[in-house]
Coordinates of C-alpha atoms in Angstrom, one line a residue:
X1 CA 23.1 13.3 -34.8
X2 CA 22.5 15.5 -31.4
X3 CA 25.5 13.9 -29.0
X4 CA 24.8 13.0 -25.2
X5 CA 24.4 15.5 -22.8
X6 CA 26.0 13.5 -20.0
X7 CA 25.0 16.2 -17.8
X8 CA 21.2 14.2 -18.3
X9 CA 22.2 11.2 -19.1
X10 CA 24.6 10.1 -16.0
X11 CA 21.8 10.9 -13.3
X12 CA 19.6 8.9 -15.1
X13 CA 22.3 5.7 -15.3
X14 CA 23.1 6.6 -11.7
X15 CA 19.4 5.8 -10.7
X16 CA 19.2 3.1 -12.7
X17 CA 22.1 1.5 -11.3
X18 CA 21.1 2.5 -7.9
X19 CA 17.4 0.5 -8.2
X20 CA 19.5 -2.7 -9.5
X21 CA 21.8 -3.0 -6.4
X22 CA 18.9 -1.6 -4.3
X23 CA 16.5 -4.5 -4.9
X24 CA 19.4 -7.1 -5.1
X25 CA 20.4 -5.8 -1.9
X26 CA 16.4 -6.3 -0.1
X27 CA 16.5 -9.7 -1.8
X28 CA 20.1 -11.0 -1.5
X29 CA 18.8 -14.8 -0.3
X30 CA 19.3 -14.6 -4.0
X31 CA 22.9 -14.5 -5.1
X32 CA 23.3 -17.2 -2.5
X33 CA 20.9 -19.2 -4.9
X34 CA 17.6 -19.4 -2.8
X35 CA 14.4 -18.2 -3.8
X36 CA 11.1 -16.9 -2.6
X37 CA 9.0 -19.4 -1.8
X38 CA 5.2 -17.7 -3.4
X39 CA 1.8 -19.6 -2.0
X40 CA 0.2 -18.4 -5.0
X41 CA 2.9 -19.4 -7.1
X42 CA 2.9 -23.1 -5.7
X43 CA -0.6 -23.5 -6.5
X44 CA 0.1 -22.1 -10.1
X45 CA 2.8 -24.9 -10.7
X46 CA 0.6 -27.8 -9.5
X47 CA -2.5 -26.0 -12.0
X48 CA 0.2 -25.8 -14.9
X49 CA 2.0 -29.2 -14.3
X50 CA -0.2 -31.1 -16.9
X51 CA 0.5 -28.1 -19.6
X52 CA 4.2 -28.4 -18.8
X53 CA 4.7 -31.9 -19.3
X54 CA 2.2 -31.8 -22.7
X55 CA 5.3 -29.0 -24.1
X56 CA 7.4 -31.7 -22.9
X57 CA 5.8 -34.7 -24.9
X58 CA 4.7 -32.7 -28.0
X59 CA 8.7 -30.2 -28.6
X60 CA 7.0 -27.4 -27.5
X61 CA 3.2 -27.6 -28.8
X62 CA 1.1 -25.3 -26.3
X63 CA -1.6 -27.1 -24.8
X64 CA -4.8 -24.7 -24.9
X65 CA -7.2 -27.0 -22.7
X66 CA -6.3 -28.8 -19.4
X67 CA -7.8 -30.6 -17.4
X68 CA -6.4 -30.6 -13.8
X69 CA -8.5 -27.2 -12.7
X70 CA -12.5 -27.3 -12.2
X71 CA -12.9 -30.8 -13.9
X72 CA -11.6 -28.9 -17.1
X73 CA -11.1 -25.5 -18.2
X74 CA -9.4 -23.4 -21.1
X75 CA -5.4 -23.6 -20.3
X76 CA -5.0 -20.1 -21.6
X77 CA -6.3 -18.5 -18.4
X78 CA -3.4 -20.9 -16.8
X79 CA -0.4 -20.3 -18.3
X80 CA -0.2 -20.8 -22.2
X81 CA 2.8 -19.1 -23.9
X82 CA 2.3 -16.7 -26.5
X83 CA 6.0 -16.1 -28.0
X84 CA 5.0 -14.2 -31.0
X85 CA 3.6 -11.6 -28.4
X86 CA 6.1 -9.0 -28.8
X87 CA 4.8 -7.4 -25.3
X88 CA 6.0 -10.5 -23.5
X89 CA 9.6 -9.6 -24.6
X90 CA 9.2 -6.0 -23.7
X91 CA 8.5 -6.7 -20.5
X92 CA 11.4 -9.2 -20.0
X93 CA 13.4 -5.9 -21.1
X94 CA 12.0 -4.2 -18.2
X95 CA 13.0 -7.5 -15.7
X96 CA 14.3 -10.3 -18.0
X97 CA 17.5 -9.4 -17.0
X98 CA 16.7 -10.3 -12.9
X99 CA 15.7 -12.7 -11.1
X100 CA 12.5 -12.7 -9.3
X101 CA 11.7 -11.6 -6.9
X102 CA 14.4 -8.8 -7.3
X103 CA 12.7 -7.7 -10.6
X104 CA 9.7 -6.9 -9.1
X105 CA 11.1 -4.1 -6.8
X106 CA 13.3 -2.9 -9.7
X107 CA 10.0 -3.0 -11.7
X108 CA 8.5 -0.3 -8.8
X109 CA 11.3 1.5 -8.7
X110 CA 12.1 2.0 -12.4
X111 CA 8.3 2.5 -12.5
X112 CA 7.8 5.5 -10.5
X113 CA 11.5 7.3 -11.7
X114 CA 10.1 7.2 -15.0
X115 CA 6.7 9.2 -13.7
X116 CA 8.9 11.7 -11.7
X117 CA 10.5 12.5 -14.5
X118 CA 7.9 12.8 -16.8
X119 CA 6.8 15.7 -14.3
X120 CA 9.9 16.9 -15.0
X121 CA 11.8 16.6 -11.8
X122 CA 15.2 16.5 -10.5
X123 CA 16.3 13.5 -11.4
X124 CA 18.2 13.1 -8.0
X125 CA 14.9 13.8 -6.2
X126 CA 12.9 11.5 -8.6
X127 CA 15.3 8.6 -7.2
X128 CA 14.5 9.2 -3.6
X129 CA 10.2 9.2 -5.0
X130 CA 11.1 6.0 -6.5
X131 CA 12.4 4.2 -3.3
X132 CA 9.6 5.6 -1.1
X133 CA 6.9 4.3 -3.9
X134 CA 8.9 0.9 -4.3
X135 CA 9.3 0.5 -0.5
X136 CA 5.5 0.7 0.3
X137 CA 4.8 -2.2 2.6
X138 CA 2.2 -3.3 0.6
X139 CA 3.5 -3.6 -2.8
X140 CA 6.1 -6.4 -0.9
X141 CA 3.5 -8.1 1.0
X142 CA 2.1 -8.9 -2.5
X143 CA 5.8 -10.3 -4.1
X144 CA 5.8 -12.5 -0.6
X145 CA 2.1 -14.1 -1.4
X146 CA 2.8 -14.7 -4.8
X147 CA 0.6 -11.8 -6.7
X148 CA 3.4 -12.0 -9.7
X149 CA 0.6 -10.3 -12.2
X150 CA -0.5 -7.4 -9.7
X151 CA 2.6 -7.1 -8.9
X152 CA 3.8 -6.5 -12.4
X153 CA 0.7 -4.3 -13.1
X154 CA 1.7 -1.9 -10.3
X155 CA 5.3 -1.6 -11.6
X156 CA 4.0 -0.3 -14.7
X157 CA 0.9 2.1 -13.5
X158 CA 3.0 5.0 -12.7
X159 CA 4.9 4.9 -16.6
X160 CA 1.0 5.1 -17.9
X161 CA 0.3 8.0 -15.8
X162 CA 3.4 9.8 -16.6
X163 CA 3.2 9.0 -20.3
X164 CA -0.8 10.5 -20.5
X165 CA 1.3 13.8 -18.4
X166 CA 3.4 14.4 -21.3
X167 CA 0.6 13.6 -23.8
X168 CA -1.6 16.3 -22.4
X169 CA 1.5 19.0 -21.3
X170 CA 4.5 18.2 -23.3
X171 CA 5.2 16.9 -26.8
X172 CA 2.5 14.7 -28.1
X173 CA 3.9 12.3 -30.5
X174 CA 6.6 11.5 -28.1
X175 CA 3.6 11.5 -24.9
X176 CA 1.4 9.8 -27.3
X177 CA 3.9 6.9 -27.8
X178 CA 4.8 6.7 -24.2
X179 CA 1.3 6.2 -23.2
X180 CA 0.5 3.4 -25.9
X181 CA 3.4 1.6 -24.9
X182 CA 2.7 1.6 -21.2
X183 CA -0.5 0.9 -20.9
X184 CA -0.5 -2.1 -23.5
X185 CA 2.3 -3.6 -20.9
X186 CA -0.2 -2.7 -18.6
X187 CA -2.8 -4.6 -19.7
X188 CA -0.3 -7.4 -20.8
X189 CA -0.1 -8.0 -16.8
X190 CA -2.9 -9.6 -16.7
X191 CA -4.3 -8.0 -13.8
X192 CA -7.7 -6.7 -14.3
X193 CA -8.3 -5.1 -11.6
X194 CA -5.1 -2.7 -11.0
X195 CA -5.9 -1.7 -14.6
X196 CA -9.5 -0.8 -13.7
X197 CA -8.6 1.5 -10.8
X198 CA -6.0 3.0 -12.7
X199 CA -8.4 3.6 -15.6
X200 CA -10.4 5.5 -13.1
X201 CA -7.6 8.1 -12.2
X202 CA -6.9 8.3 -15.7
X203 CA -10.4 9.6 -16.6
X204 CA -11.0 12.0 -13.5
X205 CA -7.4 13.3 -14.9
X206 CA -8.5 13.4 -17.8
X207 CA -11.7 15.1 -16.8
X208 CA -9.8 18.2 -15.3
X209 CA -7.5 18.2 -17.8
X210 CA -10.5 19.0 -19.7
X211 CA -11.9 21.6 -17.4
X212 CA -8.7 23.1 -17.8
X213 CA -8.7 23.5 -21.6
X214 CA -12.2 25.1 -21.9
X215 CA -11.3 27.5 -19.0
X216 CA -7.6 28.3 -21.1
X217 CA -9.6 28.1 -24.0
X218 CA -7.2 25.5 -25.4
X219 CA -10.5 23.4 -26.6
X220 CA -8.8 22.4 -30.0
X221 CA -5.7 21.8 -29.0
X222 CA -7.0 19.6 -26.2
X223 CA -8.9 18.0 -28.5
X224 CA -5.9 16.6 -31.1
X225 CA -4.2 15.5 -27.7
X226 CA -7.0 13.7 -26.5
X227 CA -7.6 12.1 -29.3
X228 CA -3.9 10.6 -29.6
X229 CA -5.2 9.5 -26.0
X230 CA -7.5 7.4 -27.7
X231 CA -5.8 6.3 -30.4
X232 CA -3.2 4.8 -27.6
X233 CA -5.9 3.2 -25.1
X234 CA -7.5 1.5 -28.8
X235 CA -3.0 0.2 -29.3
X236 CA -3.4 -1.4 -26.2
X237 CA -6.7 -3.0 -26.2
X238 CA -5.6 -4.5 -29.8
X239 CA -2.2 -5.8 -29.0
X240 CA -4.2 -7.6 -25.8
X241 CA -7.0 -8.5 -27.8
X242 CA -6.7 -11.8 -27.6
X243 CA -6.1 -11.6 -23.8
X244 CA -9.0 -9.7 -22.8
X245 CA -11.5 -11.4 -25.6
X246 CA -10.5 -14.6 -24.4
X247 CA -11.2 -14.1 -20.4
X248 CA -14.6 -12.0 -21.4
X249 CA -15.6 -15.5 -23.0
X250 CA -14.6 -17.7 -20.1
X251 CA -15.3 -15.0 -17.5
X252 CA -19.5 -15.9 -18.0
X253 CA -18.8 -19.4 -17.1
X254 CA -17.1 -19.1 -14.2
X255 CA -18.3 -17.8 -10.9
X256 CA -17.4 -14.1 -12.0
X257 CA -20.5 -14.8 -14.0
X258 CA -23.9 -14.8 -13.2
X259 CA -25.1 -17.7 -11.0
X260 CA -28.3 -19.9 -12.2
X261 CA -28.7 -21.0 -8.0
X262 CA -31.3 -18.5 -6.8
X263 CA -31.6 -20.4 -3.4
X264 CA -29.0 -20.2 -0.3
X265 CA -28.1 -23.0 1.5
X266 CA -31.1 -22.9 3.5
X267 CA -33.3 -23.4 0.5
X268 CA -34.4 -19.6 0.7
X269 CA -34.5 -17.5 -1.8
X270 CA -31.0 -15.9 -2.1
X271 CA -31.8 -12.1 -3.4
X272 CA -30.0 -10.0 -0.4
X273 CA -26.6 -10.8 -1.4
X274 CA -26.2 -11.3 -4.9
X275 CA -25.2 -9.6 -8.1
X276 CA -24.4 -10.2 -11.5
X277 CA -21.6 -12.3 -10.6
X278 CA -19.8 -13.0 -7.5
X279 CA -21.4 -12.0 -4.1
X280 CA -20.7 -8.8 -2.8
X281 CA -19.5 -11.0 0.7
X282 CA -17.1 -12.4 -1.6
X283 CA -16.0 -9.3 -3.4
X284 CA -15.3 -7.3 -0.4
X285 CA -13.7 -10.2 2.0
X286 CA -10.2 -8.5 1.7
X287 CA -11.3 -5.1 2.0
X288 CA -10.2 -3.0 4.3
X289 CA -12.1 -1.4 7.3
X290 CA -13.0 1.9 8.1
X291 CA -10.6 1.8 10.8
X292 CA -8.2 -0.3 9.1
X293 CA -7.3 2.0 6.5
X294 CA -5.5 4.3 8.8
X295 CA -2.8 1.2 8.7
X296 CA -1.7 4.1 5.3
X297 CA -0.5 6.5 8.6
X298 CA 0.3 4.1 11.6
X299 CA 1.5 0.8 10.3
X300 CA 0.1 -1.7 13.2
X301 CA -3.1 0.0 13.9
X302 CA -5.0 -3.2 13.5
X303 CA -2.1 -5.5 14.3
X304 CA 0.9 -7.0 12.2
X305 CA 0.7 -10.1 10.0
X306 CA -1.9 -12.8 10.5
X307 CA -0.4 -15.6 13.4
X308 CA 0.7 -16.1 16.9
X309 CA 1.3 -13.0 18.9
X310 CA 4.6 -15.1 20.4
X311 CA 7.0 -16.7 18.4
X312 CA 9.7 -17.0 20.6
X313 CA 10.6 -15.7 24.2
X314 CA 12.0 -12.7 23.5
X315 CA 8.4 -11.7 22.2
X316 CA 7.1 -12.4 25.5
X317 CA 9.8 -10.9 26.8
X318 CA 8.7 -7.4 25.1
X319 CA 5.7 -7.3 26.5
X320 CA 6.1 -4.8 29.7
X321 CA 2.5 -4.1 30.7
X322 CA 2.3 -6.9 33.6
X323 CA -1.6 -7.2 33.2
X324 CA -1.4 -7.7 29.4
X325 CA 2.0 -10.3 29.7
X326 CA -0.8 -12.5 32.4
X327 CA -3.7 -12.2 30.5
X328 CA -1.3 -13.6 27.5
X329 CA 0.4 -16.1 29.3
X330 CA -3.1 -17.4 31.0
X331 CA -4.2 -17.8 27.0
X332 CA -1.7 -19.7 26.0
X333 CA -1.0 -22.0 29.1
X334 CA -5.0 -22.8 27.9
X335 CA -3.9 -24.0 24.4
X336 CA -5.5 -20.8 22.6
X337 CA -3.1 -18.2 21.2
X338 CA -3.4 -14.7 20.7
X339 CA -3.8 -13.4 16.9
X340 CA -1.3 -10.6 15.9
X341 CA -3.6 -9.2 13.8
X342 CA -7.1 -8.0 14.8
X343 CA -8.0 -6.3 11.7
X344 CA -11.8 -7.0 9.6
X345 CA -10.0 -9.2 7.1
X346 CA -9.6 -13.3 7.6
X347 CA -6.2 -13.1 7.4
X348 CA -3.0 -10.7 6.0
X349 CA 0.7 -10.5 5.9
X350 CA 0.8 -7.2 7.1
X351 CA -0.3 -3.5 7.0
X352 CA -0.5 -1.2 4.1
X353 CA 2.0 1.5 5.3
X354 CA 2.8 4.1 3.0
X355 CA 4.9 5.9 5.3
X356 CA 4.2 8.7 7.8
X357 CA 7.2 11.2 6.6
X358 CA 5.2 10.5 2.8
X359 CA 1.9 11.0 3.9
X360 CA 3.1 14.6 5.2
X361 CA 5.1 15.4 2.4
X362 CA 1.3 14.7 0.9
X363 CA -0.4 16.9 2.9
X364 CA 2.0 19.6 2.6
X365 CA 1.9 19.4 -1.4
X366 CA -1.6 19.5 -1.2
X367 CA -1.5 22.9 0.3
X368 CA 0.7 23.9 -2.0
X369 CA -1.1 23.0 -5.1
X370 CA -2.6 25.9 -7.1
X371 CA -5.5 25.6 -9.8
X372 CA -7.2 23.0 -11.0
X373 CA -5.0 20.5 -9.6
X374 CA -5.8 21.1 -6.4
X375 CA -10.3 20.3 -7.1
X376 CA -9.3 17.3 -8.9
X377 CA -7.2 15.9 -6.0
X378 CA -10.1 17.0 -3.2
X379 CA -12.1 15.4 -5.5
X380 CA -9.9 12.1 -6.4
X381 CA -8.6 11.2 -2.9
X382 CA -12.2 10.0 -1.2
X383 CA -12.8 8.2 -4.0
X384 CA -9.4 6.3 -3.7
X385 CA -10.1 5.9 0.1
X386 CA -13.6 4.6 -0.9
X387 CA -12.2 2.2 -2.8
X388 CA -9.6 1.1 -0.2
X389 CA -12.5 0.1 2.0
X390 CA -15.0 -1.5 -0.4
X391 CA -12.3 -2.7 -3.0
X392 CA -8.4 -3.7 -2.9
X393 CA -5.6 -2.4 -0.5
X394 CA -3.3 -1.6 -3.8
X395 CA -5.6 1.2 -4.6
X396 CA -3.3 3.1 -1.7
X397 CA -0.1 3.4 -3.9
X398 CA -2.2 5.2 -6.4
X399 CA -2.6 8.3 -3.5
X400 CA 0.7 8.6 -3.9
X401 CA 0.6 8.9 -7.8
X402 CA -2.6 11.5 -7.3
X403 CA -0.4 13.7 -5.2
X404 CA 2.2 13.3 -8.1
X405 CA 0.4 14.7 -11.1
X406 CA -1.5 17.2 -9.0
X407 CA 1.6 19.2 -9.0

């Protein structure tokens, strides 16, 4: 047996350590006991309530139908229990061991370290990565709504990507492994739609990975490591089988499916807006703007969170500009208020600000990167822009991973 190279290995427990006092430290309302009080997560226990008092009644039996949601539905798409899953215990290994919401941000961070050093990098600058991924204003905003499952499905998107890295550049078996493994937690998440965008950088990767190969001619060798590639995304759709089959089944009966009204409210016939499931109104209702998405650069370019401009004196206090401070005063004196964010979505809890000292460091790698890398990433950042607009805000945090494995 090869002993520890301490050298490695200490680094490595340093971070480690570092993320776990780091995230206690953003949350510490919970060593005094408290916890985060999740919207989403409210609504969740009142849905489950009936399944929890069934376990209660029956020593544990899991309750697959319930009927407090929609006049009935299948409970699994609620909250049934699966123990002999043996993901759901790998992923308490990743944040069993903390409370939430603390295990989230150690989730992030543990998330992206693992990534970096796939890439092989320092793993001193791979710690300072981490805590500028983890840190993205977004990925709390989420925690503070209650998104538990995007949440978790984020934490876990940059081990996937760094796993398919070592795959395709280092040693196979090992890469091969890592990938499975990841992307099965992944999918475990439960969050379809982080999953989906991710599965989109993971086939434009793959694509110029490709590119690369038959330009190297490397086509056969390519070929074995792709194909471990596949054998890993078929581990991960089998261990979630049951998962994904299930909410395919349901997914056609619920308004993700098609709709048999072909009249509005009006009693016109409703053809403009619809699609094979939900309306594209609805799909796009927390997209953000053209103008909106420069929120990744200048935090408050379309306001803060969602509310009252004032919340205290000292607010009004701030404002300096004379004009503006009577025009705001001659609002409020008329019962209105004025709404701290002006943004194209109904409401938010803030910006998506990935930092303008990361955006740079972007930029500047992006000069920087030679080959390939660098077609793939002119080629991979308007889609991810595109989808910002017309899709989810999350898909920001995956600009950062793009700049990543382009290097």
């Amino acid at each position: 047996m090869n002993p520890i190279n301490w050298k490695k290995a200490l680094p490595i427990a340093a971070a480690i350590l570092t993320f776990i006092v780091l995230a206690l430290v953003y949350f510490s309302p919970v060593l005094d006991g408290k916890r985060l009080k999740q919207q989403d997560i409210v609504h969740y226990k009142g849905a489950a309530q009936e399944m929890v008092e069934h376990r209660d009644a029956f020593a544990g039996d899991e309750p697959l139908w319930t009927g407090s949601m929609f006049s009935g539905m299948p409970a699994y798409q609620i909250g049934v229990f699966w123990p002999a899953n043996v993901l759901t215990w790998l992923n308490k290994a990743f944040t069993g061991f903390l409370p939430q919401p603390v295990s989230f941000v150690f989730l992030y961070l543990v998330g992206m370290f693992i990534l970096l050093l796939c890439l092989r990098m320092d793993p001193w600058l791979a710690l300072l990565g981490a805590v500028a991924y983890a840190f993205s204003s977004y990925f709390l905003i989420i925690i503070e709504a209650g998104h538990n499952s995007k949440a978790a499905a984020i934490g876990y998107m940059p081990m996937v990507l760094g796993g398919l890295y070592v795959l395709l550049h280092g040693r196979k078996l090992l890469g091969a492994a890592l990938f499975a493994l990841f992307l099965a937690l992944e999918v475990h998440a439960n969050h379809f739609q982080v999953a989906y965008y991710m599965g989109m950088l993971l086939v434009l990767y793959g694509l110029a990975e490709a590119v690369r190969a038959v330009r190297e001619k490397r086509i056969a060798d390519f070929a074995g490591r792709g194909a471990l590639g596949i054998v890993g995304v078929a581990f991960a759709v089998l261990c979630n089988i049951g998962l994904l089959w299930s909410t395919m089944e349901y997914g056609v009966h619920s308004t993700r499916g098609k709709s048999e009204l072909t009249i509005n409210a009006q009693g016109q016939p409703d053809l403009d807006n619809k699609t094979g499931g939900l309306n594209r109104d609805y799909v796009t209702q927390w997209s953000y703007g053209k103008e909106e998405s420069l929120s990744l650069l200048v935090p408050d370019v379309k306001g803060g969170a969602s509310g009252s401009l004032l919340q205290s004196r000292e607010d009004l206090d701030k404002i300096t500009d004379p004009a503006f401070r009577k025009a705001v005063l001659a609002k409020y004196q008329a019962g209105g208020y004025v709404n701290n964010y002006w943004g194209d979505q109904a409401f938010t809890s803030g910006p998506v600000y990935i930092g303008a000292i990361i955006v740079l460091l972007m930029l500047l790698l992006l000069v920087r990167t030679q080959g390939p890398g660098r077609w793939w990433l002119l080629g991979s950042i308007p889609l991810v822009l595109i989808l910002m607009a017309v899709g989810s805000p999350m898909i920001a945090g995956a600009v950062v991973i793009a700049y990543l494995l382009a290097g």
